[in-house]
PDB file of C-alpha atoms and ligand atoms in Angstrom:
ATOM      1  CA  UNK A   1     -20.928   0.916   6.588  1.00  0.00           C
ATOM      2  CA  UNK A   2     -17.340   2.629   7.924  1.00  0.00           C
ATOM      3  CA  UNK A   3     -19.385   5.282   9.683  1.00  0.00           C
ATOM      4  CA  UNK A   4     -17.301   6.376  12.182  1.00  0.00           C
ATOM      5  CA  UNK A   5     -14.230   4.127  11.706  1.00  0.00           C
ATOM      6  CA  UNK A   6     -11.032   5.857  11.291  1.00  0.00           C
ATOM      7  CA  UNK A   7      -8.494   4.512   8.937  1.00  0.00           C
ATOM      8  CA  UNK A   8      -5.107   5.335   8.653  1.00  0.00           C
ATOM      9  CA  UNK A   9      -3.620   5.040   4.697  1.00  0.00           C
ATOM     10  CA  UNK A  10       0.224   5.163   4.448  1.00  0.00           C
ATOM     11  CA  UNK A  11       1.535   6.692   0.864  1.00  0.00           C
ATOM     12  CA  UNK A  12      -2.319   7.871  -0.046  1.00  0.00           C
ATOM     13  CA  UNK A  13      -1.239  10.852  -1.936  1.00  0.00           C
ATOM     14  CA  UNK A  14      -1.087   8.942  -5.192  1.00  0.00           C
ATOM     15  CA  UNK A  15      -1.615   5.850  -6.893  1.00  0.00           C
ATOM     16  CA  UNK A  16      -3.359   2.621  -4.809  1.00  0.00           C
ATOM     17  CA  UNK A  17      -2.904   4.283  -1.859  1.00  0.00           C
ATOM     18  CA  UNK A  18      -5.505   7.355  -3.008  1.00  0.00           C
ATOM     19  CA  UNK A  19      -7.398   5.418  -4.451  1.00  0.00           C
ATOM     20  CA  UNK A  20      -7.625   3.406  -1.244  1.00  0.00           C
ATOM     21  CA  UNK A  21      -9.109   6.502   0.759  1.00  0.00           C
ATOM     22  CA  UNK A  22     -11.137   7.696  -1.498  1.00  0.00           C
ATOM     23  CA  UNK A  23     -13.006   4.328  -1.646  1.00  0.00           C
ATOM     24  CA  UNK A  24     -12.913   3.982   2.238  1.00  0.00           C
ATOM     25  CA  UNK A  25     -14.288   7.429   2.689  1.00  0.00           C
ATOM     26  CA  UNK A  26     -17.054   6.879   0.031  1.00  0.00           C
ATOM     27  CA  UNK A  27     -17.907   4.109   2.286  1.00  0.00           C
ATOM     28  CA  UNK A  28     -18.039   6.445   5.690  1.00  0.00           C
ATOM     29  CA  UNK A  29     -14.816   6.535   7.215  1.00  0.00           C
ATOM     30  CA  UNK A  30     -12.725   9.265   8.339  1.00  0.00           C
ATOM     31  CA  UNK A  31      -9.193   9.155   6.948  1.00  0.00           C
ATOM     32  CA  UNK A  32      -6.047   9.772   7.784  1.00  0.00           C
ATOM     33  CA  UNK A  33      -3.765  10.675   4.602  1.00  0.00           C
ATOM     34  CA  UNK A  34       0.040   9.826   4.497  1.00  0.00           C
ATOM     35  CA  UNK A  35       2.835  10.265   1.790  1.00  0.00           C
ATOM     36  CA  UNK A  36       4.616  12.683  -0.170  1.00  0.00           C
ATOM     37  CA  UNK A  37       2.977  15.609  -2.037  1.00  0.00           C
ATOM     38  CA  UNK A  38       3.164  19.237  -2.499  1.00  0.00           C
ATOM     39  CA  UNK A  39       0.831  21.353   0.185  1.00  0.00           C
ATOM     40  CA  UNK A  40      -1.368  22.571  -2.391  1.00  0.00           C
ATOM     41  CA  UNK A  41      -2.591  18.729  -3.710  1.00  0.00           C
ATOM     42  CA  UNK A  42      -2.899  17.885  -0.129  1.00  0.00           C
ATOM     43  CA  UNK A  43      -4.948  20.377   0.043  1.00  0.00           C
ATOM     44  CA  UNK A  44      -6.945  19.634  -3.195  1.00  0.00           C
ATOM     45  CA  UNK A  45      -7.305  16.326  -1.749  1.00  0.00           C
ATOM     46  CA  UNK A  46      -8.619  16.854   1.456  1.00  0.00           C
ATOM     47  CA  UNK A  47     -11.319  19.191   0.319  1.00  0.00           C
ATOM     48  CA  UNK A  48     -12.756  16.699  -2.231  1.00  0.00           C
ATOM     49  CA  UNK A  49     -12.674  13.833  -0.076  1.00  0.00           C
ATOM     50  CA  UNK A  50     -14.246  15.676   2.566  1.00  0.00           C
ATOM     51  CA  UNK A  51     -17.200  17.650   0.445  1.00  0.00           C
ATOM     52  CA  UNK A  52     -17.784  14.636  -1.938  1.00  0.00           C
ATOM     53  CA  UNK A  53     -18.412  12.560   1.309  1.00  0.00           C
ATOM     54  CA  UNK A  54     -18.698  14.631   4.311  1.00  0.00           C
ATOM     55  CA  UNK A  55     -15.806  12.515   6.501  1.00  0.00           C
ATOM     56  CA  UNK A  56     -13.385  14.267   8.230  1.00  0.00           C
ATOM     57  CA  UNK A  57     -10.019  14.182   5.878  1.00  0.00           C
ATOM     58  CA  UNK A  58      -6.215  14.888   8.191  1.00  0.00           C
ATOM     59  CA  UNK A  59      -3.253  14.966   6.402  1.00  0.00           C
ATOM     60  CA  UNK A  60       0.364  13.267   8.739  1.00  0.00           C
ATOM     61  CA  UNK A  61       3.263  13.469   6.514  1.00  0.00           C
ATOM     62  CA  UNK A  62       6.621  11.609   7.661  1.00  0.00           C
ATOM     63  CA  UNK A  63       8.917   9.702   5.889  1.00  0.00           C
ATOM     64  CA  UNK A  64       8.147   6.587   6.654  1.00  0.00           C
ATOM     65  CA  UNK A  65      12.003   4.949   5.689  1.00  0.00           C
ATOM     66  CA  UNK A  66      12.405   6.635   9.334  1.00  0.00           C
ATOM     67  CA  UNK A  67      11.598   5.469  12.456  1.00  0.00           C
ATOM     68  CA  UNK A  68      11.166   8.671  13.679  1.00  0.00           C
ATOM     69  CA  UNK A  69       9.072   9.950  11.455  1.00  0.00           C
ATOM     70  CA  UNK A  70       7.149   6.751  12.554  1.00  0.00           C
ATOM     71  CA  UNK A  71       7.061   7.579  16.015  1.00  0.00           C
ATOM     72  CA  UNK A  72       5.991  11.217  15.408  1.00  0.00           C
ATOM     73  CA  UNK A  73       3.156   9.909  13.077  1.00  0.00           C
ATOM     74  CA  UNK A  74       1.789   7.687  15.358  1.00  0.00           C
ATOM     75  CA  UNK A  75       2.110  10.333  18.891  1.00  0.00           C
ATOM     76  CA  UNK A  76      -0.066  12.856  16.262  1.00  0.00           C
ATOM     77  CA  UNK A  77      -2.599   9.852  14.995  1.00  0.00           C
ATOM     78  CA  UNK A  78      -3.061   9.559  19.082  1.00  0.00           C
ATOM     79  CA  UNK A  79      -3.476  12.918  19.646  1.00  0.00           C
ATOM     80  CA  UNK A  80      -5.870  13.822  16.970  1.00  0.00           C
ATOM     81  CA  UNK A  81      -8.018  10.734  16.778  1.00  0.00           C
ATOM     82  CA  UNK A  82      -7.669   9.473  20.852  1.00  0.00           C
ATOM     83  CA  UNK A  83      -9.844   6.523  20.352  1.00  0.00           C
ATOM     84  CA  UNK A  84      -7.088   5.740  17.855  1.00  0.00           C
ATOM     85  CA  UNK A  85      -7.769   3.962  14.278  1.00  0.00           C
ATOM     86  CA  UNK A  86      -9.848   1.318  13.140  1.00  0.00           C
ATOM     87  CA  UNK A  87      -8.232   0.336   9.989  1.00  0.00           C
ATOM     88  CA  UNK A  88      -4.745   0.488   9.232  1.00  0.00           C
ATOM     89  CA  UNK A  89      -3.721   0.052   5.373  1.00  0.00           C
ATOM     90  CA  UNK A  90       0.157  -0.401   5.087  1.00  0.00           C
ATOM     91  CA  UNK A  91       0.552   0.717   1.553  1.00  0.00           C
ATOM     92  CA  UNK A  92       3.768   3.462   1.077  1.00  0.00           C
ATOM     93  CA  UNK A  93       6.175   1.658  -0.733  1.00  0.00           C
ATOM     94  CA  UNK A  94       8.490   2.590  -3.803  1.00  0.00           C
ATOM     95  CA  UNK A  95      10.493   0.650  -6.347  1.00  0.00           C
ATOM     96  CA  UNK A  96      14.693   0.410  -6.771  1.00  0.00           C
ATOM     97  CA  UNK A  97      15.645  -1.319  -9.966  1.00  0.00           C
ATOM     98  CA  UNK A  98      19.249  -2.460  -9.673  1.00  0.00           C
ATOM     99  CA  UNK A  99      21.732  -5.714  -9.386  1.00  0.00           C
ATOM    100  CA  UNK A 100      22.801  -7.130  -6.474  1.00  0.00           C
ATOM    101  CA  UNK A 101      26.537  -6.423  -6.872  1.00  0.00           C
ATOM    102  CA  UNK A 102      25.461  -2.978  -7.474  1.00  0.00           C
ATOM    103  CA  UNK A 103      22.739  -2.455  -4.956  1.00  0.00           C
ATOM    104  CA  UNK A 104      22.930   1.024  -3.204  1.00  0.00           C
ATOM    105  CA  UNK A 105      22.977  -0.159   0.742  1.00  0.00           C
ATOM    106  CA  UNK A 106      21.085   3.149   1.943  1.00  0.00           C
ATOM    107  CA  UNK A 107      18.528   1.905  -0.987  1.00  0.00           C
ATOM    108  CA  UNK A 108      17.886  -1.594   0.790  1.00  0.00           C
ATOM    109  CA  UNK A 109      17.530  -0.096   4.362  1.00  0.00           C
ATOM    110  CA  UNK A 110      14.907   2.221   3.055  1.00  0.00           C
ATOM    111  CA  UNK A 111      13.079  -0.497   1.538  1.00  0.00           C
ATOM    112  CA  UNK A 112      13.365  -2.343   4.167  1.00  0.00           C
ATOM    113  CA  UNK A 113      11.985   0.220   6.321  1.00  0.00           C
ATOM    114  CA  UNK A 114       9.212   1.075   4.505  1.00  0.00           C
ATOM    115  CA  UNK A 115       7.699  -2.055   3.479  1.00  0.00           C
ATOM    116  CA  UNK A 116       8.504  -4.354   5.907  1.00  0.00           C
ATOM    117  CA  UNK A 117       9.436  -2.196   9.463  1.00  0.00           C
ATOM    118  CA  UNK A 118       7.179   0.466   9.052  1.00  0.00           C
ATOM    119  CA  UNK A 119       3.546  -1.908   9.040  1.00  0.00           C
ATOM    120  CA  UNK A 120       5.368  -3.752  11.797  1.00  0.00           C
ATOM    121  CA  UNK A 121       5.997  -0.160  13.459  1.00  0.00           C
ATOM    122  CA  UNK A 122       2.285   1.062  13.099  1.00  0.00           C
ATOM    123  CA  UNK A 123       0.791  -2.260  13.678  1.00  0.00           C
ATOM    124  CA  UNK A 124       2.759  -2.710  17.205  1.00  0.00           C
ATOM    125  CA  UNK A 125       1.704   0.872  18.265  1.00  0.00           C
ATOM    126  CA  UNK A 126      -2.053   0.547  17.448  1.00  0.00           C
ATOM    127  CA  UNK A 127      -2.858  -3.293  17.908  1.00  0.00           C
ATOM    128  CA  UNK A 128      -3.269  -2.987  21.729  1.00  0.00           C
ATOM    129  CA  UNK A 129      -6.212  -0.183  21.115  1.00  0.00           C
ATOM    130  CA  UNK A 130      -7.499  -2.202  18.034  1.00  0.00           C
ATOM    131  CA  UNK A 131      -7.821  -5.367  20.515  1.00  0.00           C
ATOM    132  CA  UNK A 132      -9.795  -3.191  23.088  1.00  0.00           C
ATOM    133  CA  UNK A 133     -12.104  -1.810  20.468  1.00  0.00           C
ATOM    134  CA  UNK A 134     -12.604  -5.559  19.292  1.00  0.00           C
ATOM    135  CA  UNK A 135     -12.644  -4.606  16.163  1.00  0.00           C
ATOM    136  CA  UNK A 136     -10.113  -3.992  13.410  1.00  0.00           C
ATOM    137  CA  UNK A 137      -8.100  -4.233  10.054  1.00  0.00           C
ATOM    138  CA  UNK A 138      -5.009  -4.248   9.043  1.00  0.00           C
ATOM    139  CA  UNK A 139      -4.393  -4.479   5.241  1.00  0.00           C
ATOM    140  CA  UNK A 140      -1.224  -4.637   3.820  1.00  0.00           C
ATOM    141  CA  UNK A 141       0.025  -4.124   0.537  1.00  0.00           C
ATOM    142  CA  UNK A 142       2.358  -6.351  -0.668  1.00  0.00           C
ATOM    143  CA  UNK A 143       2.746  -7.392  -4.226  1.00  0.00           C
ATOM    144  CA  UNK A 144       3.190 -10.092  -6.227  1.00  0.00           C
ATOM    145  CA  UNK A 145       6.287 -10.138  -5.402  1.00  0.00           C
ATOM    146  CA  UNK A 146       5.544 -11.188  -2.429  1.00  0.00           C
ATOM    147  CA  UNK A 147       5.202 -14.286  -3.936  1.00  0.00           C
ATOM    148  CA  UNK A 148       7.212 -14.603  -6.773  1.00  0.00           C
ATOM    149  CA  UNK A 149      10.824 -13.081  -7.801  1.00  0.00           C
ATOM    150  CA  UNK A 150      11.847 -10.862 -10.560  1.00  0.00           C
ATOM    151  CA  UNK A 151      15.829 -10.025 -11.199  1.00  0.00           C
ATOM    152  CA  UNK A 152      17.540  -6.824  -9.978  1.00  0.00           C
ATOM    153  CA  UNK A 153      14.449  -6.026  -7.313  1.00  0.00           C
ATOM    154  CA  UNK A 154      16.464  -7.597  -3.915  1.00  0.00           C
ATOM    155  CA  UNK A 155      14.964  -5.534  -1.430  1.00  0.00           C
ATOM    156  CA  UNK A 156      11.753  -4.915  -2.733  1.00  0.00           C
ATOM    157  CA  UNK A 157      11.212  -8.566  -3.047  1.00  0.00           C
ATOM    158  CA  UNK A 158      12.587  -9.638  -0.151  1.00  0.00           C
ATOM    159  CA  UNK A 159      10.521  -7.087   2.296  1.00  0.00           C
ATOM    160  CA  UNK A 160       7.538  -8.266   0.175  1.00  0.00           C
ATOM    161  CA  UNK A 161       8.017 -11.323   1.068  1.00  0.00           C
ATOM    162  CA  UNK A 162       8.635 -10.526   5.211  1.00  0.00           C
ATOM    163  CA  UNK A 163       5.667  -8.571   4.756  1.00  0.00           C
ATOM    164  CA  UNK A 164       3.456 -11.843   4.155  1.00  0.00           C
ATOM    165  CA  UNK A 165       5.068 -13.116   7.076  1.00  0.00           C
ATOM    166  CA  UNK A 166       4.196 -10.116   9.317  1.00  0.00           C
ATOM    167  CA  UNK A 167       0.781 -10.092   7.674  1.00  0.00           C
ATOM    168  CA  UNK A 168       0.269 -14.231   8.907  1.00  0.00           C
ATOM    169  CA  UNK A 169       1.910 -13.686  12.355  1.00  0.00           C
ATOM    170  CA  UNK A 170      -0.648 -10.276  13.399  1.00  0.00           C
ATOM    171  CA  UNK A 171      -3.415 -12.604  12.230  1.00  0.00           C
ATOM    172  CA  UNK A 172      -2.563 -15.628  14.700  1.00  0.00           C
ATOM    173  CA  UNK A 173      -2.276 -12.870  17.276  1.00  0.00           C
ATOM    174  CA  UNK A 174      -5.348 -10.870  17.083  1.00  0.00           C
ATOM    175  CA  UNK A 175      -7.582 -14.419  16.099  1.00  0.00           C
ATOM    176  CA  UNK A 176     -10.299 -14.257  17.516  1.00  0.00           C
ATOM    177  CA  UNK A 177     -10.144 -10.467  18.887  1.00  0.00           C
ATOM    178  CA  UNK A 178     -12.239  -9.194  16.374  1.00  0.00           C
ATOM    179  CA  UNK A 179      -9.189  -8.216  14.290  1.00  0.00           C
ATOM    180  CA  UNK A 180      -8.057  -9.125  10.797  1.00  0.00           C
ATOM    181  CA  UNK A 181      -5.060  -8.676   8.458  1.00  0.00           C
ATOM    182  CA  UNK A 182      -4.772  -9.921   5.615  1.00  0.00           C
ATOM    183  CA  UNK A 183      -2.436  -8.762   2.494  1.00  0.00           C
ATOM    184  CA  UNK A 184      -3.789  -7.739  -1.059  1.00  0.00           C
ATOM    185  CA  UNK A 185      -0.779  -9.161  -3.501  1.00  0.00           C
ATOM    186  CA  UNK A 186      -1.634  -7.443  -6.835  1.00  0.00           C
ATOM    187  CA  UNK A 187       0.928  -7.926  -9.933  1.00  0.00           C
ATOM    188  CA  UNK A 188       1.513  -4.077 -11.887  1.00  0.00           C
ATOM    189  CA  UNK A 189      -1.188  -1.899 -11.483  1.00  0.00           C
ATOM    190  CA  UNK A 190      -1.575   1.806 -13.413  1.00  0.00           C
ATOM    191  CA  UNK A 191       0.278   3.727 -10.999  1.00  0.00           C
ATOM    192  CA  UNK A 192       3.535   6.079 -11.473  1.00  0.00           C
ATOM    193  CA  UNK A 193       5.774   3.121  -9.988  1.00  0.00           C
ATOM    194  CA  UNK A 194       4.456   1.148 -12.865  1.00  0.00           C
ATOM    195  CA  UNK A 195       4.795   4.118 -15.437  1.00  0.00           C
ATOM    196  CA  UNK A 196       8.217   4.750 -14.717  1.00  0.00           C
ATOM    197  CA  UNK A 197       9.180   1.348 -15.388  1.00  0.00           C
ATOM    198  CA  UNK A 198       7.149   1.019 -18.862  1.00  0.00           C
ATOM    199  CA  UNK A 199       8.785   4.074 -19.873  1.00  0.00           C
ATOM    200  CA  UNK A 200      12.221   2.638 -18.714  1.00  0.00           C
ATOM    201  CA  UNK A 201      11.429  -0.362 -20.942  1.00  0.00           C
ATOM    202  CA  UNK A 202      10.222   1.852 -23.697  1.00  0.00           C
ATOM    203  CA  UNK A 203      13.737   3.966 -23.546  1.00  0.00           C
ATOM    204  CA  UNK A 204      15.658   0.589 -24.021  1.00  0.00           C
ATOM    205  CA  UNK A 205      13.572  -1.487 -26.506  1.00  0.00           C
ATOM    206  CA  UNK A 206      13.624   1.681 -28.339  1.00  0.00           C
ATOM    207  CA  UNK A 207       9.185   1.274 -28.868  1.00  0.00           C
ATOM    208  CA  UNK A 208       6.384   3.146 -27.991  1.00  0.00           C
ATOM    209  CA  UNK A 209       4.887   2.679 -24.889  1.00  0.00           C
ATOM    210  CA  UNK A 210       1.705   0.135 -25.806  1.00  0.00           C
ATOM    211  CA  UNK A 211       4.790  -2.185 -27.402  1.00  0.00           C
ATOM    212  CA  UNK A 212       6.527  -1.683 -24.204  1.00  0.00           C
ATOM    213  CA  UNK A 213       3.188  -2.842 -22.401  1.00  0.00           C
ATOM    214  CA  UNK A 214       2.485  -5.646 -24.132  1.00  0.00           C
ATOM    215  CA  UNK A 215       6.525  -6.659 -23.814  1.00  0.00           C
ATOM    216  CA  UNK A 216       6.367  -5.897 -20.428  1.00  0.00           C
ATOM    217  CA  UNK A 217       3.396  -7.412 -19.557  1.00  0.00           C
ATOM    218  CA  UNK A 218       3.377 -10.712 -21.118  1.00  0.00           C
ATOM    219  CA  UNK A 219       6.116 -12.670 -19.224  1.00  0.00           C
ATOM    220  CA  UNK A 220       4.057 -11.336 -15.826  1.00  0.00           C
ATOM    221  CA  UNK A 221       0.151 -10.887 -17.129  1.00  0.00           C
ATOM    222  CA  UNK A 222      -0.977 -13.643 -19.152  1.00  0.00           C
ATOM    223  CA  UNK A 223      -4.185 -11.317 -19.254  1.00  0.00           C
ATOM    224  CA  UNK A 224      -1.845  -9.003 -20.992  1.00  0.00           C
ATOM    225  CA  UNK A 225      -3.477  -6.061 -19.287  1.00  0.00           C
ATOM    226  CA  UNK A 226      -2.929  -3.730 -16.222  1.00  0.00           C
ATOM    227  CA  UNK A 227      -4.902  -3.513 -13.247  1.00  0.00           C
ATOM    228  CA  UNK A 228      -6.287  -0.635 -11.862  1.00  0.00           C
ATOM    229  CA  UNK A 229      -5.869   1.344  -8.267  1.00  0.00           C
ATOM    230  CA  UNK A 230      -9.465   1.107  -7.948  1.00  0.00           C
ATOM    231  CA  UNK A 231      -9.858  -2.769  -8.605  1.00  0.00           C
ATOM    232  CA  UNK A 232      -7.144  -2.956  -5.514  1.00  0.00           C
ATOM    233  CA  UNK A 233      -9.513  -0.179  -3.634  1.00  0.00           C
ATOM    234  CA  UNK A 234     -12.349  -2.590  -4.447  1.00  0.00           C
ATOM    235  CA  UNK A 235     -10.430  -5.631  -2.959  1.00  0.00           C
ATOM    236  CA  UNK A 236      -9.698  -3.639  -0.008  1.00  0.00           C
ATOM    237  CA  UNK A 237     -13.164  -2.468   1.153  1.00  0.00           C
ATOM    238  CA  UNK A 238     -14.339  -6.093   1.015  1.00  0.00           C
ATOM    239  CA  UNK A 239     -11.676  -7.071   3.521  1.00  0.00           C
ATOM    240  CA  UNK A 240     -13.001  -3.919   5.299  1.00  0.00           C
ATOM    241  CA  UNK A 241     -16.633  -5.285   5.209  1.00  0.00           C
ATOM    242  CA  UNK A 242     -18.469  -8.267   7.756  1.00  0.00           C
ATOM    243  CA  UNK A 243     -18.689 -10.254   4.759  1.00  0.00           C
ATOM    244  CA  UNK A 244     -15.054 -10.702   5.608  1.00  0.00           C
ATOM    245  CA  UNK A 245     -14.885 -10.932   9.445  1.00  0.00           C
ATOM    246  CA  UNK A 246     -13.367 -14.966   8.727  1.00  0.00           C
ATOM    247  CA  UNK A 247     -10.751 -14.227   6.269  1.00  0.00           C
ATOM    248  CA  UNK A 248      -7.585 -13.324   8.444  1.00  0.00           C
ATOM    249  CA  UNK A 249      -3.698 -14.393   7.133  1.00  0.00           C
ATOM    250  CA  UNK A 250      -4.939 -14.387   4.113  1.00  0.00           C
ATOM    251  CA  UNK A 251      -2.918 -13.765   0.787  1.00  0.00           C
ATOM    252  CA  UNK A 252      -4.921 -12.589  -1.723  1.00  0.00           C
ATOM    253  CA  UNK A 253      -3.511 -12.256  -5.443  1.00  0.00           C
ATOM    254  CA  UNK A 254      -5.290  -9.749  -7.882  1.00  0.00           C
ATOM    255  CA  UNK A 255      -2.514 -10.765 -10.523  1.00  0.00           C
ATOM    256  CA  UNK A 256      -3.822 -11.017 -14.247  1.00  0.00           C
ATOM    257  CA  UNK A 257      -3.167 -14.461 -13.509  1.00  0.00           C
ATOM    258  CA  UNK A 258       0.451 -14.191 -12.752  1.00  0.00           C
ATOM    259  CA  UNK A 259       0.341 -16.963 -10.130  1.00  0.00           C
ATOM    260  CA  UNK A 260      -1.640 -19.620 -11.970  1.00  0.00           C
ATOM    261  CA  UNK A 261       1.856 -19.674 -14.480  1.00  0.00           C
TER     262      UNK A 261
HETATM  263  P1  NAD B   1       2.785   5.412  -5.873  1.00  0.00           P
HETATM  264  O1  NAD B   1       4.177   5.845  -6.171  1.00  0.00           O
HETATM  265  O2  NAD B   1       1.677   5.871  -6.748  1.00  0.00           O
HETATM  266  O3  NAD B   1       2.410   5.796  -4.365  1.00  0.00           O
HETATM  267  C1  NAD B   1       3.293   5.563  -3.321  1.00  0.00           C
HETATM  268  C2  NAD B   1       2.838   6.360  -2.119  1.00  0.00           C
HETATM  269  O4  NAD B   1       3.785   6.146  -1.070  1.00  0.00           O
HETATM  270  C3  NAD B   1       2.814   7.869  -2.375  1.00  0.00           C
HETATM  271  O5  NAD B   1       1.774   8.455  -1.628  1.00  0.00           O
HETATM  272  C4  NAD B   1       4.160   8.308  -1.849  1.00  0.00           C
HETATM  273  O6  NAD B   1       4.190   9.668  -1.458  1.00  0.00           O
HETATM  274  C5  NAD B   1       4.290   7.397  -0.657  1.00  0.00           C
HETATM  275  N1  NAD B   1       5.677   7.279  -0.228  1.00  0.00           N
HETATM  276  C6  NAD B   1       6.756   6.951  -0.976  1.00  0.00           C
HETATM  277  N2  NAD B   1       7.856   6.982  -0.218  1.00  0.00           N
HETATM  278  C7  NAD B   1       7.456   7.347   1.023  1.00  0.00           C
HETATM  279  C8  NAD B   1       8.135   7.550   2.248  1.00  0.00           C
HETATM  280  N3  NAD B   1       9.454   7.405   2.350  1.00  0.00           N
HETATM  281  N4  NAD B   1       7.414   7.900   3.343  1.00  0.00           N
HETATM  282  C9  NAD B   1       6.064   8.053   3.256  1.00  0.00           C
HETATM  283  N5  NAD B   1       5.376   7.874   2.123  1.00  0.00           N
HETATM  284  C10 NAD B   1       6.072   7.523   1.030  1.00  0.00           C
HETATM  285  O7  NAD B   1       2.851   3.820  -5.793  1.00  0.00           O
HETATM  286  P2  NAD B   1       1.735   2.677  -5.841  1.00  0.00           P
HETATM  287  O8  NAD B   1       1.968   1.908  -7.066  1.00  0.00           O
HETATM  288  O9  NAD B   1       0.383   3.193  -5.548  1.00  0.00           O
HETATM  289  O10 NAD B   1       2.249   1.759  -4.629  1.00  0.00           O
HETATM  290  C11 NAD B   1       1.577   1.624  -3.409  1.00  0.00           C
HETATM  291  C12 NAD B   1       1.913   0.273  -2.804  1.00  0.00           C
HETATM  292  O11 NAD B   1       1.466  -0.752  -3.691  1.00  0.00           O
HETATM  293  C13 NAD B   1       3.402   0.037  -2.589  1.00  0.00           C
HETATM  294  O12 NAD B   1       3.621  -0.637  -1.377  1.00  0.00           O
HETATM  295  C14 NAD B   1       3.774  -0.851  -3.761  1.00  0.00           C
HETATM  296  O13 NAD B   1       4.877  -1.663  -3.467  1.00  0.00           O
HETATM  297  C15 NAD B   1       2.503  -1.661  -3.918  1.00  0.00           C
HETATM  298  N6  NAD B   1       2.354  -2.280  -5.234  1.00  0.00           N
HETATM  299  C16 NAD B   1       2.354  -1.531  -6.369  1.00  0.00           C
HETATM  300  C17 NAD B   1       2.222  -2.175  -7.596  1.00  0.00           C
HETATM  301  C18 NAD B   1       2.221  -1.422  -8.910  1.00  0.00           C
HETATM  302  O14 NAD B   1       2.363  -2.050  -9.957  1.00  0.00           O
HETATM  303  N7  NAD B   1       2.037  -0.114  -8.923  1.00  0.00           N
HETATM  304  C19 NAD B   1       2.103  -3.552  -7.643  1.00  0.00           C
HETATM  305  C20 NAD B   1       2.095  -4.279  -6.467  1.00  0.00           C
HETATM  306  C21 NAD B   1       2.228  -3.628  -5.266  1.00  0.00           C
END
């Protein structure tokens, strides 16, 4: 049903953000891979995404805490795909556990950056072309924390939140264009930014790791259990589909029930 689209995935060389593609290119489109990774997985993932289901697969690197690296991302998105993208899922994003009094600056302006400036970044460069195609997505991922607060996460927290405001502000713009964007809020899903803080929690309760997941999990999850990248991916292609053309600003919570506490 994406045959022919092109969508643009920031941080898909692991975790949601993969599994984002790879469910997006199942479906027909031709992606556009972002994010960190040696050349040799790059290249791994390319070649299965393109022989599993015959879409073209182009890897942009570029750190996307810098605007630059923005700005070069987006002139080579133009020149290799000149009828620019269809989708655009804003998903890069990392984690920086620390209290306020002791909250490296350069830390915050990265996060900042890259979950909050970045989307607004890719979104202003590509929403003129999106609004002459009259048709297009942009899907960001916040987090439940979007929506709720935990201690010692400032910045991540606070760009989550901005990045439901961005999310309701490119809706009221694009209304009616053809255009959606909506934000997919889930609470901890299997993914290393998840795994590093399990085995974080692990290290200090001095337990094994399903104690730490139950420990961690039950304050947050009243399901008690972790959600997957591909239950996000799932989430995602629906907002991708018609069956979805009326659901724009929307917050959607994938959560284990988080927000019904
Ligand atoms: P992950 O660490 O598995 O993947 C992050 C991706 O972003 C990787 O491809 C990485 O290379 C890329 N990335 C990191 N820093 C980058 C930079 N400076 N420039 C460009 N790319 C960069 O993490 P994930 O859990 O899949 O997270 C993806 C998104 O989902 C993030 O925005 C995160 O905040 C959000 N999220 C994650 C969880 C969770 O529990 N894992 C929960 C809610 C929301």
């Amino acid at each position: 049903a994406l045959q022919n689209k092109v969508a643009l995935v920031t941080g898909s060389t692991s975790g949601i953000g993969l599994e984002v593609a790879t469910v997006l290119a199942r479906n027909g489109a031709n992606i556009l891979l972002n994010g960190f990774c040696d050349p040799k997985e790059i290249e791994n993932i390319q070649v299965r995404l393109k022989r599993k289901y015959e879409v073209d697969v182009n890897y942009i690197g570029g750190d996307l805490t810098k605007r630059i690296d923005v700005n070069t991302l987006c002139q080579k998105v133009d020149s290799l795909c000149p009828g620019g993208v269809d989708i655009l899922i804003n998903n890069a994003g990392f984690q920086h556990v620390s209290r306020i009094e002791d909250f490296p600056l350069e830390k915050w302006d990265e996060l900042l950056a890259i979950l909050l400036t970045a989307p607004f970044l890719l979104t202003r460069h590509f929403i003129a072309r999106l609004k002459e195609k009259g048709w297009g997505r942009v899907i960001n991922i916040a987090s439940m924390h979007g929506l709720r607060a935990s201690p010692n996460k400032a910045a991540y927290v606070s760009a989550k939140h901005g990045v439901l405001g961005l999310t309701k502000v490119i809706a009221l713009e694009t209304a009616g264009s053809g255009i959606t964007c909506n934000a997919v809020c889930p609470g901890y899903v299997d993914t290393p930014i998840y795994r590093k803080q399990l085995e974080r929690k692990a290290l200090d309760e001095g337990c094994d790791l399903e104690t730490a997941k139950r420990k961690f999990l039950q304050p947050v999850h009243p399901t008690l259990e972790v959600i997957t990248s591909e239950q996000v991916a799932e989430l995602v292609l629906f907002l991708c589909s018609r069956a979805a053309d009326q659901m724009t600003g929307s917050v959607l919570t994938m959560d284990g029930g988080w927000s019904a506490r």
